[in-house]
Short mmCIF file of C-alpha atoms in Angstrom, two decimals:
data_model
loop_
_atom_site.label_atom_id
_atom_site.label_comp_id
_atom_site.label_asym_id
_atom_site.label_seq_id
_atom_site.Cartn_x
_atom_site.Cartn_y
_atom_site.Cartn_z
CA MET A 1 -16.68 4.57 -3.50
CA ILE A 2 -17.72 2.17 -0.73
CA VAL A 3 -15.89 -1.07 0.03
CA LYS A 4 -18.65 -3.42 1.18
CA SER A 5 -16.58 -6.30 2.61
CA LEU A 6 -13.14 -7.83 2.99
CA ASP A 7 -13.81 -9.82 -0.21
CA HIS A 8 -14.49 -6.54 -2.01
CA LEU A 9 -11.23 -5.06 -0.65
CA ASN A 10 -9.43 -8.18 -1.85
CA SER A 11 -10.90 -7.83 -5.35
CA ILE A 12 -9.70 -4.21 -5.45
CA SER A 13 -6.21 -5.36 -4.49
CA VAL A 14 -6.29 -7.94 -7.32
CA LYS A 15 -7.03 -5.23 -9.90
CA ILE A 16 -4.27 -3.00 -8.53
CA SER A 17 -1.76 -5.86 -8.33
CA LYS A 18 -2.23 -6.59 -12.04
CA LYS A 19 -1.24 -3.01 -12.94
CA LEU A 20 1.75 -2.68 -10.62
CA GLU A 21 5.21 -2.26 -12.11
CA LYS A 22 8.68 -1.86 -10.68
CA GLY A 23 9.13 1.70 -9.45
CA ASP A 24 5.49 2.18 -8.45
CA CYS A 25 4.66 3.56 -5.03
CA ILE A 26 1.40 3.14 -3.10
CA PHE A 27 0.60 5.55 -0.28
CA LEU A 28 -2.00 4.20 2.15
CA ILE A 29 -3.77 6.97 4.02
CA GLY A 30 -6.31 6.53 6.81
CA GLU A 31 -6.86 6.22 10.53
CA ILE A 32 -5.63 3.39 12.73
CA GLY A 33 -7.54 0.17 12.08
CA VAL A 34 -9.20 1.32 8.86
CA GLY A 35 -7.63 -1.47 6.73
CA LYS A 36 -4.26 -0.26 5.40
CA THR A 37 -2.34 -3.38 6.45
CA THR A 38 -5.22 -5.65 5.44
CA PHE A 39 -5.13 -4.11 1.96
CA THR A 40 -1.34 -4.61 1.84
CA ARG A 41 -1.70 -8.25 2.90
CA TYR A 42 -4.19 -8.88 0.11
CA LEU A 43 -2.00 -7.08 -2.42
CA ILE A 44 1.16 -9.03 -1.55
CA ASN A 45 -0.65 -12.36 -1.31
CA ASN A 46 -2.30 -11.74 -4.71
CA LEU A 47 1.08 -10.97 -6.27
CA GLN A 48 2.43 -14.20 -4.75
CA LYS A 49 -0.50 -16.20 -6.19
CA GLN A 50 -0.04 -14.59 -9.63
CA LYS A 51 3.62 -15.70 -9.59
CA GLY A 52 2.72 -19.25 -8.46
CA LEU A 53 4.17 -18.81 -4.98
CA LYS A 54 2.84 -19.80 -1.60
CA GLU A 55 1.15 -16.99 0.32
CA THR A 56 3.19 -15.70 3.24
CA GLU A 57 2.14 -13.95 6.40
CA VAL A 58 2.07 -10.17 5.93
CA LEU A 59 2.35 -8.25 9.17
CA SER A 60 2.25 -4.55 9.97
CA PRO A 61 5.79 -3.14 10.13
CA THR A 62 4.79 -0.59 12.78
CA PHE A 63 7.70 -1.49 15.07
CA ASN A 64 10.19 -2.66 12.43
CA LEU A 65 9.31 0.20 10.02
CA LEU A 66 9.94 -2.09 7.02
CA TYR A 67 9.23 -5.60 5.81
CA GLU A 68 10.53 -6.78 2.44
CA TYR A 69 8.92 -9.43 0.25
CA GLU A 70 10.72 -11.15 -2.64
CA ILE A 71 8.18 -12.29 -5.23
CA LYS A 72 10.24 -13.85 -8.01
CA ASN A 73 11.54 -10.84 -9.96
CA LEU A 74 9.65 -8.31 -7.79
CA LYS A 75 10.66 -6.83 -4.47
CA ILE A 76 7.97 -5.22 -2.36
CA MET A 77 9.07 -2.78 0.34
CA HIS A 78 6.26 -2.37 2.92
CA TYR A 79 6.87 0.64 5.18
CA ASP A 80 4.86 1.83 8.17
CA LEU A 81 5.90 5.36 9.08
CA TYR A 82 3.48 5.81 12.00
CA ARG A 83 6.31 6.21 14.52
CA ILE A 84 8.36 8.59 12.35
CA LYS A 85 7.84 12.08 13.76
CA ASN A 86 10.04 14.36 11.63
CA VAL A 87 11.64 14.70 8.21
CA GLU A 88 15.14 14.01 9.57
CA GLU A 89 14.07 10.55 10.78
CA LEU A 90 12.40 9.95 7.43
CA ASP A 91 15.54 10.95 5.53
CA HIS A 92 17.60 8.41 7.50
CA LEU A 93 15.38 5.62 6.17
CA GLY A 94 16.44 6.40 2.59
CA ILE A 95 13.14 5.21 1.16
CA PHE A 96 13.69 6.88 -2.21
CA SER A 97 17.47 6.90 -2.35
CA ASP A 98 17.90 3.25 -3.28
CA ARG A 99 16.31 0.42 -5.19
CA LEU A 100 14.27 2.13 -7.85
CA ASP A 101 13.33 -1.32 -9.15
CA THR A 102 11.13 -2.07 -6.14
CA ILE A 103 7.46 -1.49 -5.44
CA LYS A 104 6.95 0.55 -2.30
CA VAL A 105 3.82 0.35 -0.16
CA ILE A 106 3.86 3.06 2.48
CA GLU A 107 1.45 3.41 5.39
CA TRP A 108 1.34 6.83 7.11
CA PRO A 109 3.19 8.72 4.32
CA ASP A 110 2.31 12.17 5.70
CA LEU A 111 5.90 13.42 6.00
CA ILE A 112 6.83 12.47 2.43
CA LYS A 113 6.84 15.64 0.33
CA ILE A 114 8.82 14.36 -2.68
CA PRO A 115 6.77 14.64 -5.89
CA LEU A 116 6.46 11.15 -7.35
CA LYS A 117 5.17 10.53 -10.85
CA ASN A 118 4.45 6.84 -10.23
CA LYS A 119 2.39 7.18 -7.03
CA LEU A 120 -1.07 5.87 -6.21
CA GLU A 121 -2.69 7.25 -3.07
CA ILE A 122 -5.36 5.07 -1.53
CA HIS A 123 -7.46 6.93 1.04
CA LEU A 124 -9.43 4.67 3.38
CA ASP A 125 -12.02 6.07 5.79
CA TYR A 126 -14.57 4.57 8.12
CA SER A 127 -18.10 4.40 6.74
CA GLN A 128 -21.50 4.66 8.43
CA HIS A 129 -21.64 0.86 8.56
CA GLU A 130 -19.12 -0.98 10.71
CA ASN A 131 -17.88 -3.44 8.06
CA GLU A 132 -17.72 -0.93 5.20
CA ARG A 133 -15.03 1.56 4.24
CA ASN A 134 -14.95 4.59 1.99
CA ILE A 135 -12.10 4.39 -0.50
CA LYS A 136 -10.70 7.01 -2.84
CA PHE A 137 -7.87 6.72 -5.36
CA VAL A 138 -5.58 9.57 -6.38
CA GLY A 139 -2.80 8.84 -8.83
CA PHE A 140 -1.02 9.23 -12.09
CA LYS A 141 -2.37 8.29 -15.54
CA LYS A 142 -2.11 4.53 -15.17
CA TRP A 143 -4.56 4.72 -12.24
CA ALA A 144 -6.94 7.29 -13.77
CA ASN A 145 -9.92 4.95 -14.28
CA LEU A 146 -9.34 2.72 -11.27
CA GLU A 147 -12.63 3.55 -9.56
CA ASP A 148 -14.51 2.57 -12.73
CA GLU A 149 -12.64 -0.76 -12.89
CA VAL A 150 -13.26 -1.84 -9.29
#
């Protein structure tokens, strides 16, 4: 599927945000600059709007590794694992050892090998046209028809 614009990417994030539940995990896969953090910003801001909250700034946690967002009864954990180089470093973060009632959004999840039943992978790739992106969804049953819905 081709994402034609930032507005289109935002509309995709709206559809996904309406299906999210505590315990879900989104893996964002793609090259640097392809739109992983932009997608996350839209997703978090849409959840804030849905809950009647003011939109906050959503930054890339590349250097912090993690930013947390409290959205009423939801907690979003936004990880960027770009700088994590081995499984030992990943294990020290304890991403899956605590807070099962959160929603986790993880950029650069390559080192994560734990099978997760509640995972949605979003693959973003550059397209032939500068402002477009190819997007592919891989996930469990709840996400099965996502490409048809967006």
